[in-house]
Short mmCIF file of C-alpha atoms in Angstrom, two decimals:
data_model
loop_
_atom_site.label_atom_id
_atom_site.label_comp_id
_atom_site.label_asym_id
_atom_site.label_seq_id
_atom_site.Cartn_x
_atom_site.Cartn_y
_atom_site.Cartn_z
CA UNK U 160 45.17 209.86 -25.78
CA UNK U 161 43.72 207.31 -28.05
CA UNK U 162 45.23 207.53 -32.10
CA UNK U 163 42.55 208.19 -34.87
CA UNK U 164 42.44 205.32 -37.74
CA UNK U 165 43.67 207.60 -39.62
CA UNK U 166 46.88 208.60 -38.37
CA UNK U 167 47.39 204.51 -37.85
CA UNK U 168 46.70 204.66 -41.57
CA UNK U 169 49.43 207.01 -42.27
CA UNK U 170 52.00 205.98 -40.11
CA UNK U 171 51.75 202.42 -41.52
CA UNK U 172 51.44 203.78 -45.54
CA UNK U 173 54.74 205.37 -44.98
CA UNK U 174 56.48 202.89 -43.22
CA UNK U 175 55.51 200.25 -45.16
CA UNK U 176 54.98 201.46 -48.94
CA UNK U 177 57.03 204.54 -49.04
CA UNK U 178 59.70 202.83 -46.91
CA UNK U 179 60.19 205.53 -44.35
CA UNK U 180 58.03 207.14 -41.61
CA UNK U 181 59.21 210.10 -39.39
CA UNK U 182 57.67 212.71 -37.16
CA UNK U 183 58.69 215.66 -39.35
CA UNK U 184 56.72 213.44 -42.53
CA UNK U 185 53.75 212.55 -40.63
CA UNK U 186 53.36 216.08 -38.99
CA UNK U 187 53.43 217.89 -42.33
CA UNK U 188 51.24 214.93 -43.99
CA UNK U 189 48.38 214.93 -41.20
CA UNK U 190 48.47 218.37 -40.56
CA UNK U 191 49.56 217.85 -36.70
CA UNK U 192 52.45 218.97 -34.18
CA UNK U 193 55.66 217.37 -34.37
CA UNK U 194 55.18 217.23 -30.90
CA UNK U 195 52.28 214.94 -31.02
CA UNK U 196 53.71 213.69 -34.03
CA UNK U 197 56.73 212.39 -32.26
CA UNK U 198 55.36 211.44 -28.87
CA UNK U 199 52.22 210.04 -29.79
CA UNK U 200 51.79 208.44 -33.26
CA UNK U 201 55.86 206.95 -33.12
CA UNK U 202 55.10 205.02 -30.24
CA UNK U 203 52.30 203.11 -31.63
CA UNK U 204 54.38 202.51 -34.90
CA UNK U 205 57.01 201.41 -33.17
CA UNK U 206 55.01 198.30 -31.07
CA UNK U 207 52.82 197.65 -34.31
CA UNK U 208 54.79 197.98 -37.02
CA UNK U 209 57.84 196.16 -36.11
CA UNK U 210 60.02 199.93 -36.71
CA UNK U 211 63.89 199.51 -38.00
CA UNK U 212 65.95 202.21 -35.97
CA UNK U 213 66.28 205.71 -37.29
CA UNK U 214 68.24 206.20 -40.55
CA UNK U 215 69.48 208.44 -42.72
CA UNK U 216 69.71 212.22 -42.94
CA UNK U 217 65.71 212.33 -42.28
CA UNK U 218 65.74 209.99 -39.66
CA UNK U 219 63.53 207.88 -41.20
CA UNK U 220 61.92 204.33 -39.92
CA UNK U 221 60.99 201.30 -42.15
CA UNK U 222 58.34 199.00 -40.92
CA UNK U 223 59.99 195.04 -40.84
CA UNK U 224 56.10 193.27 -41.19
CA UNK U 225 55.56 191.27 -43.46
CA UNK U 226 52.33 192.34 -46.11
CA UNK U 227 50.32 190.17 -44.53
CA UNK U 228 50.79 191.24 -41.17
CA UNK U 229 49.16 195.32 -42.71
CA UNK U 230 45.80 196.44 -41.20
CA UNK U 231 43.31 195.85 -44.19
CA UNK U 232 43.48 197.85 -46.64
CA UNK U 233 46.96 198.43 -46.65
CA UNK U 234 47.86 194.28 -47.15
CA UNK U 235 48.39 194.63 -51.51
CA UNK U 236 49.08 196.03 -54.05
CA UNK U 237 45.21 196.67 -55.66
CA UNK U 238 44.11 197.36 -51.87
CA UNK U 239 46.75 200.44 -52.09
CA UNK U 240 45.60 201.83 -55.41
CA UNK U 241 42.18 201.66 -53.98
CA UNK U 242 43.13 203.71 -51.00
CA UNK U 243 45.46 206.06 -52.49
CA UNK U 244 43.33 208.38 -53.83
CA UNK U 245 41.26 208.83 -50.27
CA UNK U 246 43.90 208.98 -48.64
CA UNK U 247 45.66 212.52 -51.11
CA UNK U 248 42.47 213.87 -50.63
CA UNK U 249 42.51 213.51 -47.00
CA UNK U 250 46.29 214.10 -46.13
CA UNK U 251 48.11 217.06 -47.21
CA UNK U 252 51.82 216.03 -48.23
CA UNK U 253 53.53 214.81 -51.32
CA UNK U 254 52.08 211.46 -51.00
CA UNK U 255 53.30 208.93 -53.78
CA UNK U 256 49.55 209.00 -55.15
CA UNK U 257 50.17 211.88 -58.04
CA UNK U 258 52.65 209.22 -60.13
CA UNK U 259 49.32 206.60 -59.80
CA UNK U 260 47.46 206.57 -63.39
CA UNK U 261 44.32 204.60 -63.79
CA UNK U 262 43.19 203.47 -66.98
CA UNK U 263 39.85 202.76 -65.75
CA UNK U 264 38.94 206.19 -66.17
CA UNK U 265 39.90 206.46 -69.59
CA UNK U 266 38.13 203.26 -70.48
CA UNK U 267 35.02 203.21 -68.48
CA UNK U 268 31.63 205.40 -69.41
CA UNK U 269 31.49 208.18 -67.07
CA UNK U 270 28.11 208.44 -64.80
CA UNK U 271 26.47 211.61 -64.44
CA UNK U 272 27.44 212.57 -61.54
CA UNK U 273 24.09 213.99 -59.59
CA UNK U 274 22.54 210.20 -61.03
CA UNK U 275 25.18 208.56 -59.65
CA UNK U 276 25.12 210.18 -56.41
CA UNK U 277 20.86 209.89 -56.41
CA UNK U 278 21.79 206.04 -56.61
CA UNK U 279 24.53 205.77 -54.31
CA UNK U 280 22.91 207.65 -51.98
CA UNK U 281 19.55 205.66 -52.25
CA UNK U 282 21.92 202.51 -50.96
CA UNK U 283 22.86 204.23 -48.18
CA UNK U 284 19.38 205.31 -46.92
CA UNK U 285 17.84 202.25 -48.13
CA UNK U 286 15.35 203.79 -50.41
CA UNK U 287 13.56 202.94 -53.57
CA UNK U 288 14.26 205.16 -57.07
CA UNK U 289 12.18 205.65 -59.63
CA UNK U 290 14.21 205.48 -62.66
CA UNK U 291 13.47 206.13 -66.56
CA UNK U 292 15.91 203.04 -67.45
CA UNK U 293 17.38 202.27 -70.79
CA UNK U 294 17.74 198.58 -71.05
CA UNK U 295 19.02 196.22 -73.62
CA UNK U 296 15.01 196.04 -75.37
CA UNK U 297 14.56 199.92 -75.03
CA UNK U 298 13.15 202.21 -72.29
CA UNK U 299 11.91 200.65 -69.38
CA UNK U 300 10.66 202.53 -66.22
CA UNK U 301 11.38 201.17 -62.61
CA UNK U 302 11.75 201.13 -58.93
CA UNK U 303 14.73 200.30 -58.12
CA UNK U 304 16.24 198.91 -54.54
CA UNK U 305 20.42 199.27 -54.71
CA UNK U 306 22.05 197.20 -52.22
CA UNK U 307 25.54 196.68 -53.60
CA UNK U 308 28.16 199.04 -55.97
CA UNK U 309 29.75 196.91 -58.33
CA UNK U 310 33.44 197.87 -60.59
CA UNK U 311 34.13 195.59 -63.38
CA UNK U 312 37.22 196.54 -65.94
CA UNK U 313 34.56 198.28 -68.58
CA UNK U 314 31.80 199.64 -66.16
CA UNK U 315 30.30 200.53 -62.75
CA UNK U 316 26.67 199.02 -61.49
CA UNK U 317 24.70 198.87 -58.90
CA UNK U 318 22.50 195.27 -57.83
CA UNK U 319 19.13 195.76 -55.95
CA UNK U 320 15.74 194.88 -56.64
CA UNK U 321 13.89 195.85 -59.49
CA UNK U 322 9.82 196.06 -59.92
CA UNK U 323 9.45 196.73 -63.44
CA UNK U 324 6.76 199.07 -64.50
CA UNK U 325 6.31 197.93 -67.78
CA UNK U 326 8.84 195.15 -67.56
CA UNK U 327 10.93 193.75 -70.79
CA UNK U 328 9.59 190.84 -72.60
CA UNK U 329 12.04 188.43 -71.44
CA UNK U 330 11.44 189.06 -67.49
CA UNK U 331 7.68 189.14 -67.58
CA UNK U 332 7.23 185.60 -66.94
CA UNK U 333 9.50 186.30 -63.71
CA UNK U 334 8.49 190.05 -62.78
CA UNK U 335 6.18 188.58 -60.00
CA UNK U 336 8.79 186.78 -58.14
CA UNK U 337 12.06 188.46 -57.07
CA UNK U 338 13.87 189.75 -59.25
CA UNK U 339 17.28 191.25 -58.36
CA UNK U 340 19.28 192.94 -61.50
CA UNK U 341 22.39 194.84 -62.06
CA UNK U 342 21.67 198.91 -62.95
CA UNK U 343 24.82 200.57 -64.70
CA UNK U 344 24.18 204.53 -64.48
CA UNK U 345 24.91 205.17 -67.40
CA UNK U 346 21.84 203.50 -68.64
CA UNK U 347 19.66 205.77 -66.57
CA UNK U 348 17.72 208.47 -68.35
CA UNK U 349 16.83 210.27 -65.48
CA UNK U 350 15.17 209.75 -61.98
CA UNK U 351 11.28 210.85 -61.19
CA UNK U 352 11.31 210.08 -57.62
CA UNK U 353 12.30 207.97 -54.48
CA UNK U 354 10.35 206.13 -51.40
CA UNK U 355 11.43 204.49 -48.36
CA UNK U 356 8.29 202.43 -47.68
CA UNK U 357 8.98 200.83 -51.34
CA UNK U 358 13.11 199.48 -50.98
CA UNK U 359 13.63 195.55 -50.90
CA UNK U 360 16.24 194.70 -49.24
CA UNK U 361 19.10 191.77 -50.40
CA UNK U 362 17.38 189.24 -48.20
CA UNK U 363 16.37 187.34 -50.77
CA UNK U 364 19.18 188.22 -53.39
CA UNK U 365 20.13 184.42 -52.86
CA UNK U 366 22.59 184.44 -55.68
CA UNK U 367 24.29 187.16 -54.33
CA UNK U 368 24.90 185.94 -50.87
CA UNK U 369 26.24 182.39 -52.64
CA UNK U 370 29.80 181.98 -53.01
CA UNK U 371 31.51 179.37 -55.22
CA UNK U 372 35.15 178.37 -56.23
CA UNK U 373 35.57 178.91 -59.88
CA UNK U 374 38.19 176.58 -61.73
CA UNK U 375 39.75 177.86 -64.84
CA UNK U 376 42.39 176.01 -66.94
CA UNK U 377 45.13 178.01 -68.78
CA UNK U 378 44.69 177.45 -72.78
CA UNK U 379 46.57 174.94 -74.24
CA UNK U 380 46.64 177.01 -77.71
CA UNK U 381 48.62 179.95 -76.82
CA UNK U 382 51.91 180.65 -78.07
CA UNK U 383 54.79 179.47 -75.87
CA UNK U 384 55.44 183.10 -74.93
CA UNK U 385 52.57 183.94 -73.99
CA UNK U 386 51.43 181.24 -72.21
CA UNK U 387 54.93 181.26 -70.06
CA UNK U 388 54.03 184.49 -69.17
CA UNK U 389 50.50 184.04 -67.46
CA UNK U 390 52.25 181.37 -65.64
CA UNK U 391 55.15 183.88 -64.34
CA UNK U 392 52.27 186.51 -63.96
CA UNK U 393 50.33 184.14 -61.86
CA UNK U 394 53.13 182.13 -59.83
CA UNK U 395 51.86 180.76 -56.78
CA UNK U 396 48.08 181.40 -57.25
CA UNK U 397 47.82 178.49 -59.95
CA UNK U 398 48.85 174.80 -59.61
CA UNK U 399 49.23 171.74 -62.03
CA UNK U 400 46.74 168.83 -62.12
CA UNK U 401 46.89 165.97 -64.47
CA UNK U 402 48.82 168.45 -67.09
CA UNK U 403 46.70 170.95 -66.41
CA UNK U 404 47.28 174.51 -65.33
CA UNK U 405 44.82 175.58 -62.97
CA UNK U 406 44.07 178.86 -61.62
CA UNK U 407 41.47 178.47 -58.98
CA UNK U 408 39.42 182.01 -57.81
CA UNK U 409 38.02 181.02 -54.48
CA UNK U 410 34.61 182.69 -52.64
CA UNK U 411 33.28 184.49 -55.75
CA UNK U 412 29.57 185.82 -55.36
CA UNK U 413 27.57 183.70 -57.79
CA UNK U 414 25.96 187.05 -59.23
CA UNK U 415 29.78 188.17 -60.12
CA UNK U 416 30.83 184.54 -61.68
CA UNK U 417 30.02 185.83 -65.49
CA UNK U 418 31.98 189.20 -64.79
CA UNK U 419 35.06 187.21 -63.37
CA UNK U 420 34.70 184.30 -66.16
CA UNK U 421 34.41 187.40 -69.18
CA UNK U 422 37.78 189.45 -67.36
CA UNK U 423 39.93 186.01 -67.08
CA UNK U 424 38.61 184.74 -70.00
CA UNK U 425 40.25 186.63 -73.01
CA UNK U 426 42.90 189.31 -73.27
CA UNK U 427 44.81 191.34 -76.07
CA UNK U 428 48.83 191.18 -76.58
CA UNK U 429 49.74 193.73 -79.13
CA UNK U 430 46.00 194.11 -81.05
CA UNK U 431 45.36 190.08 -80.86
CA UNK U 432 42.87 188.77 -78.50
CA UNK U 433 44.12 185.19 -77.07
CA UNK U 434 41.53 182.77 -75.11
CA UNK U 435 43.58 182.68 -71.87
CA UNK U 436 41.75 181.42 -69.02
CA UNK U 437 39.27 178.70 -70.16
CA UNK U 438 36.37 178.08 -67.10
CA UNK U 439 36.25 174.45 -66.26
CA UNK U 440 33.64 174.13 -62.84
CA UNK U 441 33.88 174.73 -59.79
CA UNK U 442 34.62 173.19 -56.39
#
């Protein structure tokens, strides 16, 4: 009998991140035998996951991998906090997931939830929206092609194509060529309508599809302390060149570059905001 995904999933998530798997924990997480439990999903953990022998009062196994030997998803530390909440809403159990806090929902706009959901849902079905869209310059209605969900630190977009209706005075000179724009929900007044026959797809979304290694230099004028701790933050991921520090962010979309340059850029220690990462080129 072939294993669902997701009891690989949580076989390796215990083994590996809790530090102990067993077929009493996995039974009572994915709702399953112990039977099946035992003589099923242990099996497979034990060939893939490189299982210590059984320990402890709970009998518990530890998987020996290293991180970079996890299925993806499961290889660090930001791809667990982006499973973890999927994952307590799929498996019953005590999972680790209700000590995870995320600031980004204290810091981030919330989206209405039935516009989010008209958008999302409009990149799934490749569809066109009609939205009443409150840009920078005012109202602006649009149809709008998503193609790509977007999370920065402060906010959540969408990128697709855009055919203005009445379009803002700085794009009119482009709005007959293709024009391909980032949407945050929050901006979006409301939505009159949708159409299949109208979506534009990312084929031509050429800055999106472009990757490029960005090159940022760690500022000379920060304090000692601070700057000593970027470089312990940052370890191996950064390298010196001609008495430089160089952190190097390889395969960025060129639509993202500004996002990633703004996040690296600056960052506040105790109420003052330090230059930290200063962009140089890239590769």
């Amino acid at each position: 009998m072939k294993l669902k995904y997701s009891e690989k999933i949580a076989a390796t998530y215990l083994a590996w991140w809790e530090g102990g798997v067993s077929p009493a924990r996995l039974a009572r997480i994915l709702d399953v035998s112990r039977e099946h439990a035992s003589r099923k999903i242990m099996p497979w953990a034990r060939q893939h996951l490189a299982l210590t022998e059984p320990h402890g009062s709970l009998q518990l196994c530890t998987s020996t991998l290293a991180s970079e030997e996890l299925p993806q998803g499961l290889g660090s530390p930001r791809a667990l906090l982006d499973i973890l909440p999927g994952m307590a809403a799929c498996f019953d159990g005590d999972l680790a997931a209700s000590n995870v806090t995320r600031l980004a929902d204290l810091t981030t706009a919330p989206c209405d939830p039935d516009i989010f959901q008209a958008l999302y849902r409009a990149q799934a079905t490749r569809r066109a929206v009609l939205l009443d869209y409150h840009a920078k310059s005012g109202p602006h209605p649009m149809w709008f092609s998503p193609h790509s969900l977007i999370e920065t630190t402060h906010r959540i977009h969408f990128r697709g194509h855009v055919d203005w209706l009445s379009p803002p005075a700085e794009d009119r000179q482009a709005a007959d060529g293709p024009s391909f724009y980032d949407i945050v929900p929050t901006r979006v007044a409301g939505i009159e309508g949708e159409n299949a026959d109208q979506y534009v797809s990312d084929e031509l979304d050429h800055p999106w599809h472009e990757r490029v290694d960005a090159v940022f230099m760690l500022s000379e004028a920060l304090p000692h302390d601070i700057r000593s701790t970027m470089i312990q933050e940052w370890g191996p991921h950064i390298h010196e060149r001609n008495g430089e520090i160089l952190l190097v962010v390889r395969g960025v979309r060129r639509a993202l570059l500004r996002y990633v340059c703004d996040q690296l850029q600056q960052r506040s220690f105790q109420g003052q905001t330090h230059e930290i990462w200063i962009p140089k080129s890239r590769i």
